[in-house]
Short mmCIF file of C-alpha atoms in Angstrom, two decimals:
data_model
loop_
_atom_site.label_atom_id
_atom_site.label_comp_id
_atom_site.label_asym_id
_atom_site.label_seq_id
_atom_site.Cartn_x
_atom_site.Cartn_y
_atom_site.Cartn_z
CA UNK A 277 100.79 79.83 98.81
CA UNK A 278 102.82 83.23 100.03
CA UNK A 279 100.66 86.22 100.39
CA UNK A 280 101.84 89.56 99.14
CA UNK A 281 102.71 92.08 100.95
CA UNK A 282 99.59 94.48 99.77
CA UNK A 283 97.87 91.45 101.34
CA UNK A 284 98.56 90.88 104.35
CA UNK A 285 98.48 94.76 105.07
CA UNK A 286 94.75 94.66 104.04
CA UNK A 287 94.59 91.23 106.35
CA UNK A 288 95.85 93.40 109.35
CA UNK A 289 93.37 96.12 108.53
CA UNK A 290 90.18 94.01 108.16
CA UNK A 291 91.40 92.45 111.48
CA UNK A 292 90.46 96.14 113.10
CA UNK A 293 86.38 96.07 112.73
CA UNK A 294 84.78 98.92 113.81
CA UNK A 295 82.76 99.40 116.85
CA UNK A 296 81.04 102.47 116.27
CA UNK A 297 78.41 102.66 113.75
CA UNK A 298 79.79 105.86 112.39
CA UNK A 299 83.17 104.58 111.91
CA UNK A 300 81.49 101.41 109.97
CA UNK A 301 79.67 104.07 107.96
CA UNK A 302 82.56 105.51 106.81
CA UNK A 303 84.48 102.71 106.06
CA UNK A 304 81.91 101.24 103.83
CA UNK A 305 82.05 105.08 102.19
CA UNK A 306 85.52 104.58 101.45
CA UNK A 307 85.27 101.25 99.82
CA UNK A 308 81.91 102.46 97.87
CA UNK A 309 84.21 105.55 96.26
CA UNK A 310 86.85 103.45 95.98
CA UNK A 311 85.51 100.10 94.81
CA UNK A 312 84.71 98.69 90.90
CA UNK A 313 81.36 100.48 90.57
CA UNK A 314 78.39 102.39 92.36
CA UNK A 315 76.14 104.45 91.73
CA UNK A 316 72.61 104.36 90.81
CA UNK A 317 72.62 101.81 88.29
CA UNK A 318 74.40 99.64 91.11
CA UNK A 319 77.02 98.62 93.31
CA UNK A 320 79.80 96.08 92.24
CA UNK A 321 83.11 95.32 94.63
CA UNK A 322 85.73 92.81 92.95
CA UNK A 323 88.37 91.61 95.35
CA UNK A 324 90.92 88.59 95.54
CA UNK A 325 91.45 88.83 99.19
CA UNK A 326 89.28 86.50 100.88
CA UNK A 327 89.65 88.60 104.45
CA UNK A 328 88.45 91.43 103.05
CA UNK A 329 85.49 89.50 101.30
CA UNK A 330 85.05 87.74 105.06
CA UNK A 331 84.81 91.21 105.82
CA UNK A 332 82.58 93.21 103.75
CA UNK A 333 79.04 91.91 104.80
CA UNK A 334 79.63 92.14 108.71
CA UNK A 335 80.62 96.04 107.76
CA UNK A 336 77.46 96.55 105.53
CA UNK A 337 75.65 94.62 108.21
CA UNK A 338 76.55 97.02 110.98
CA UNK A 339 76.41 99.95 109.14
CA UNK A 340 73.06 99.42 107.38
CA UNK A 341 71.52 96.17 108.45
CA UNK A 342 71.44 95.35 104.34
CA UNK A 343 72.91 92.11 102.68
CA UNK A 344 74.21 92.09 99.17
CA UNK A 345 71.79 90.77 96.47
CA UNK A 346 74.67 88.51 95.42
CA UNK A 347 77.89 87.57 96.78
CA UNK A 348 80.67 84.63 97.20
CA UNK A 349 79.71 81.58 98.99
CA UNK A 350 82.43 80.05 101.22
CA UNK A 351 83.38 77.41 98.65
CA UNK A 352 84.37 80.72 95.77
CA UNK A 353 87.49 81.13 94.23
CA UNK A 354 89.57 83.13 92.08
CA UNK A 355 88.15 86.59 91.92
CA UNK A 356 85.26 87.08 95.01
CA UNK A 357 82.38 89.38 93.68
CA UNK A 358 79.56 91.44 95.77
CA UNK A 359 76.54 92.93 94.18
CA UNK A 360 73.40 95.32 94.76
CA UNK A 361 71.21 95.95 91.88
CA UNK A 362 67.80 96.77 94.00
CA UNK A 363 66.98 100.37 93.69
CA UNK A 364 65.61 100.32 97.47
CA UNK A 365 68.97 99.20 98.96
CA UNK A 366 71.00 101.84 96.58
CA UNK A 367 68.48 104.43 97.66
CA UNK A 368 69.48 103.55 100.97
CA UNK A 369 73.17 103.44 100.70
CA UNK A 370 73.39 106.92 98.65
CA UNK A 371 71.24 108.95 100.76
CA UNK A 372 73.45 107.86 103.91
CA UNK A 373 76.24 109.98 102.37
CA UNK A 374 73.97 112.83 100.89
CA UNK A 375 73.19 111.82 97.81
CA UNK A 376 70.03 111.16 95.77
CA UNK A 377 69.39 107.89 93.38
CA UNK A 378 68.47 109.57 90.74
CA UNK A 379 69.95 113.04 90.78
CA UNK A 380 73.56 112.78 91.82
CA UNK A 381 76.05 112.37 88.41
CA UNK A 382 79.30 112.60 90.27
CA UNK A 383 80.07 111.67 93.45
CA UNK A 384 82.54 113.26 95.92
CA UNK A 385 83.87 112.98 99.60
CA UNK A 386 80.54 114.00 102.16
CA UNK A 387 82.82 115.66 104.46
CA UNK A 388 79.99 115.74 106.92
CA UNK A 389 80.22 112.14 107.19
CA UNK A 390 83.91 111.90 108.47
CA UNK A 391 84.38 114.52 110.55
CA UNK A 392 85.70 112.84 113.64
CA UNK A 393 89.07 111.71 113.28
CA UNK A 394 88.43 107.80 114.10
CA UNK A 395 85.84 108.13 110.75
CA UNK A 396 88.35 109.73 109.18
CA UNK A 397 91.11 107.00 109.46
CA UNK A 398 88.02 104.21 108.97
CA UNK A 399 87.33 106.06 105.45
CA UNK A 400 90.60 106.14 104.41
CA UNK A 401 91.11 102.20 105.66
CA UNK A 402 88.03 101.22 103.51
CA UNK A 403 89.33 103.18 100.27
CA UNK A 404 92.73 101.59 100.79
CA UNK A 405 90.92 98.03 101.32
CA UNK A 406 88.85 98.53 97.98
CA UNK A 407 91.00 100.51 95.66
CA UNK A 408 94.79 100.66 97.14
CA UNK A 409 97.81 98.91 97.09
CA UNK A 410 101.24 98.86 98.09
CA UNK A 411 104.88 96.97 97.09
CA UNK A 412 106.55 94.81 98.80
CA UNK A 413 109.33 97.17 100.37
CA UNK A 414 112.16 94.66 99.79
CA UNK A 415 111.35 95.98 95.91
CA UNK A 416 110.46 99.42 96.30
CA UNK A 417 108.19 101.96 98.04
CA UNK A 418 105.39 102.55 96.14
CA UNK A 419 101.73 102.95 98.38
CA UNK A 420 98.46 104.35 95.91
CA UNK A 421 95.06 104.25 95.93
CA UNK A 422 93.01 104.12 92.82
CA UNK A 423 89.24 105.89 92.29
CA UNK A 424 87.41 106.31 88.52
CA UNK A 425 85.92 109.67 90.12
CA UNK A 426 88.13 112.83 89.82
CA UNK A 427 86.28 114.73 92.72
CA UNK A 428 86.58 112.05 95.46
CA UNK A 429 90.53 111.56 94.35
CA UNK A 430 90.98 115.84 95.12
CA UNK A 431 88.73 115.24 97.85
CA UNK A 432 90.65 112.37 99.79
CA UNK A 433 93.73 114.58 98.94
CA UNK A 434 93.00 117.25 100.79
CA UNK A 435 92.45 115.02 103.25
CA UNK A 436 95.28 112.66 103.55
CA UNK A 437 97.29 116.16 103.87
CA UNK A 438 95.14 117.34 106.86
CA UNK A 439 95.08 114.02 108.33
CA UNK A 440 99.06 112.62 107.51
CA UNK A 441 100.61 115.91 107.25
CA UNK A 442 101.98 115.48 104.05
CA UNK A 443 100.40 114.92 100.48
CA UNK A 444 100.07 112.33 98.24
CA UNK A 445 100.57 112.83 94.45
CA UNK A 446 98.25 112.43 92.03
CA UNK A 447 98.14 110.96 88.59
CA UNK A 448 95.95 109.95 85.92
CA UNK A 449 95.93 106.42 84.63
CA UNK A 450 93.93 104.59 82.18
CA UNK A 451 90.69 106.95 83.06
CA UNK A 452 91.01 106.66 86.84
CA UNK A 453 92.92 108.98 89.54
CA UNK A 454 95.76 107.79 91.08
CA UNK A 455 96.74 108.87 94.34
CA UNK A 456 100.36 107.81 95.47
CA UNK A 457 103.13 107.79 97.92
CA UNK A 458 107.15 106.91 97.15
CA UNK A 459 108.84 107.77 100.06
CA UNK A 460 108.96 104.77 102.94
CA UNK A 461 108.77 107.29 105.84
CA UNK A 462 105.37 108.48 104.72
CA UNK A 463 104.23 105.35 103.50
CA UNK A 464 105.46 103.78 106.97
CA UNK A 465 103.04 106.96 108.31
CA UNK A 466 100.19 106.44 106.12
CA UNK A 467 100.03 102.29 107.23
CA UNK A 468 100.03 103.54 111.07
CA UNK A 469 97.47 105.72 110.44
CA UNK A 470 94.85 103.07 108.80
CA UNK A 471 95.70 100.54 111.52
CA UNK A 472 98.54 98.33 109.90
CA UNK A 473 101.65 99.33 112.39
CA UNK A 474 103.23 95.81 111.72
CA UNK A 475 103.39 96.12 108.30
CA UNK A 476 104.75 100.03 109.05
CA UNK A 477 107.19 97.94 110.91
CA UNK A 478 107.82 95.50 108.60
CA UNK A 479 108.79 98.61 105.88
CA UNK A 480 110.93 100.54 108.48
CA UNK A 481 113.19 98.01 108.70
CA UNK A 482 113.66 96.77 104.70
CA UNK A 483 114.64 100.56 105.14
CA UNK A 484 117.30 100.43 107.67
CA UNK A 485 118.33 96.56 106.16
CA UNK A 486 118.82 98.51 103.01
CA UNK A 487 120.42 101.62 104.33
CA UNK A 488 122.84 99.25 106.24
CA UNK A 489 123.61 97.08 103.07
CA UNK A 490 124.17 100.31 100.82
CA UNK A 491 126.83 101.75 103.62
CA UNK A 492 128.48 98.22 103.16
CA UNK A 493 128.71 97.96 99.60
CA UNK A 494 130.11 101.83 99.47
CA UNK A 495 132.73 100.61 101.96
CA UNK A 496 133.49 97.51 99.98
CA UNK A 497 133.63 99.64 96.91
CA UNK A 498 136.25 102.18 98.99
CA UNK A 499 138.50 99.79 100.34
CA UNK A 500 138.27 97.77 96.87
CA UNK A 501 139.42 100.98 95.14
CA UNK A 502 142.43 101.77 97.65
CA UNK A 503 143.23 98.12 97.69
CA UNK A 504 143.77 98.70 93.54
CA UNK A 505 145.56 101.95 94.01
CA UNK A 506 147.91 100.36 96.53
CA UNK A 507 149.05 97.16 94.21
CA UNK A 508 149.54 99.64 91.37
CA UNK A 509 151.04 101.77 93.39
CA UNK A 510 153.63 98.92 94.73
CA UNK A 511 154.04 97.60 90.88
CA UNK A 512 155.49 101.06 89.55
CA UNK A 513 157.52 100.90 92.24
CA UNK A 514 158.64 97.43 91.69
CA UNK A 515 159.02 98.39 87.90
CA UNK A 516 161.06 101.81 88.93
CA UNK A 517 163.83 99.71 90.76
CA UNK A 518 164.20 97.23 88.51
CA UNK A 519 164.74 99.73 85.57
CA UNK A 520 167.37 101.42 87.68
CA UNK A 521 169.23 98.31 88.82
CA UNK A 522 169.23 97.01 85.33
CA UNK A 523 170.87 100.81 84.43
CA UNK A 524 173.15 100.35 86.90
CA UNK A 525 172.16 103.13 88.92
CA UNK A 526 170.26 101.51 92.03
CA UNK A 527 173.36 100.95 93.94
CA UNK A 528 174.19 104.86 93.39
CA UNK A 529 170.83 106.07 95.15
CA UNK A 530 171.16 108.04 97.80
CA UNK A 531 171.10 105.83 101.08
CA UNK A 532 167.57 106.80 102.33
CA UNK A 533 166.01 105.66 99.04
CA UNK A 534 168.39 102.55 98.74
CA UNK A 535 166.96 101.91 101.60
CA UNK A 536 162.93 102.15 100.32
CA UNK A 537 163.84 100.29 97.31
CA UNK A 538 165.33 97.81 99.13
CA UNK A 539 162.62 97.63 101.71
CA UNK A 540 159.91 97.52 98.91
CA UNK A 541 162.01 94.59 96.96
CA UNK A 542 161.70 92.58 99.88
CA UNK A 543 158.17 93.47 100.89
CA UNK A 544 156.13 93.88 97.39
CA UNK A 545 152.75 93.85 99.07
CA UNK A 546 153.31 96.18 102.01
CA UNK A 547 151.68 99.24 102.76
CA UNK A 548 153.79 102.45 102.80
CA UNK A 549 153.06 102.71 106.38
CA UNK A 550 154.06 99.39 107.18
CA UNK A 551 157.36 100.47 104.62
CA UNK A 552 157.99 103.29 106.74
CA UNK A 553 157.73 101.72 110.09
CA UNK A 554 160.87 99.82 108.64
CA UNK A 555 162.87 102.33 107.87
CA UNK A 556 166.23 103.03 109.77
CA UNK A 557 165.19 105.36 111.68
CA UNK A 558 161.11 104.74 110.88
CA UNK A 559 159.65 107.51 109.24
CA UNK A 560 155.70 108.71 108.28
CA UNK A 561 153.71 107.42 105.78
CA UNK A 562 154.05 110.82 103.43
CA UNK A 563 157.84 110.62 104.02
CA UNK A 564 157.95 107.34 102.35
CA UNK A 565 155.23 107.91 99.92
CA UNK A 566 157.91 111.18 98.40
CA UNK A 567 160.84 108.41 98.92
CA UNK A 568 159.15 106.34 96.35
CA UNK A 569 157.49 108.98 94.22
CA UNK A 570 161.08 110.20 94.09
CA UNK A 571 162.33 106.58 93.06
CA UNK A 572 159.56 106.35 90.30
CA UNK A 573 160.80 109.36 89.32
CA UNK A 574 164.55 108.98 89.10
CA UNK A 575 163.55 105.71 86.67
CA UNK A 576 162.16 107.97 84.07
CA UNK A 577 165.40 109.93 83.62
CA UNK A 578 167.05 109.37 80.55
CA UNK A 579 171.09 108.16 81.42
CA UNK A 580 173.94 109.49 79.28
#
């Protein structure tokens, strides 16, 4: 079975554990904003992507030497599931980021706990691993990461701009916040910066394959267009001599245009440079091109 492309960028990022305990604290703060549910009631985290599941209790592990009260077993399919319901553990988890089990009703970005810049890109890897997403760049460019609480989205704004140098946008959808990126340069950025540079790679060049195809097609399209103007242009002509030999008037042309009709009778698909080159002496391309236009236009003179 093929694996998307969000996939296997959130395969390349869970390959990248961290080795400092306060970069595994703020990844797990990323995917605790950023995952199904937590708070005090509990902590749920829903994901399809068994790496990240392979994942998720070496990181809680490190960070707070806590296992889930229930979670996959190696034999689970489908739709992998992780769960803490026992107030002790939750106690523990909120008070590492500041806030209290019972007294906290919205929950926001502890600054505090990502100030150095490693933490920084951890927390942003474990919101991306439990709430993001991004197309496969063959079909568009389209990166976002998703979060039910309005305060953490603002938050994690503010600090994808500080941290990227440019800003997401943001968006509501279906009662969550939606932060997103379009354009494949900052998206190609943003993939660096959490520790996926192959898949950065992998969008930089559907880029430059598309780029590449696009200046093709427009040259197609150009030389498709003057290839039409030229056999229309050749088929007046063709038409404007016949209608003056049939009037009898051809063989009274002055000799330079006898000489262009009867270079353009013999040679119906030439160019009006190659028509030129055989005139008597040869002449340019615009010289010929009034030759004709003069030919086309002699045709359209009524006769007595």
């Amino acid at each position: 079975m093929s694996v998307s492309f969000s996939a296997g960028v959130k395969n390349e990022l869970c390959r990248l554990f961290p080795q400092k305990k306060c970069c595994a604290l703020a990844e797990c703060f990323g995917i605790l904003l950023y995952c199904n549910s937590f708070g005090g009631e509990g902590l749920r985290i829903i994901t399809e992507n068994r790496e990240f599941a392979a994942m998720i209790p070496k990181l809680f592990q490190k960070a707070f030497r806590m296992e889930f009260d229930v979670q996959p077993t190696g034999d689970s399919t489908g739709k992998l599931v992780f769960q803490m319901t026992r107030r002790e553990k939750l106690r523990t988890l909120m008070e590492s980021y500041g806030f209290s089990l019972n007294g906290t009703l919205s929950l926001h970005v502890n600054f505090s706990v990502i100030e150095e810049e490693c933490c920084r890109a951890a927390f942003l890897r474990g919101a991306f691993l439990a709430g993001g997403s991004v197309t496969d760049p063959e079909k568009g460019y389209h990166l976002e990461l998703s979060t039910t609480h309005q305060s953490v989205a603002r938050e994690t704004f503010a600090l994808m701009r500080e941290a990227l140098g440019f800003s997401p946008k943001i968006v509501r959808r279906g009662g969550g916040q939606i932060l997103y990126l379009k354009q494949s340069d900052q998206i190609s950025d943003c993939l660096t910066y959490l520790g996926a540079p192959l898949a950065a790679m992998g969008i930089m060049e559907a880029k430059l394959e598309k780029d590449l195809n696009n200046q093709v097609n427009r040259r197609c399209n150009c030389d498709d267009a003057n290839t039409s103007k030229v056999v229309d242009a050749a088929q007046e002509q063709l038409t404007a001599i016949r209608v003056l030999r049939e009037q009898g008037a051809l063989e009274h042309l002055p000799p330079k245009l006898l000489q262009a009709a009867e270079a353009r009778e013999k040679h119906p698909a030439a160019s009006l440079s190659e028509l030129a080159e055989m005139m008597e002496p040869p002449i340019t391309k615009p010289a010929m091109n009034h030759r004709m236009k003069r030919i086309v236009s002699l045709s359209k003179e009524e006769r007595p």
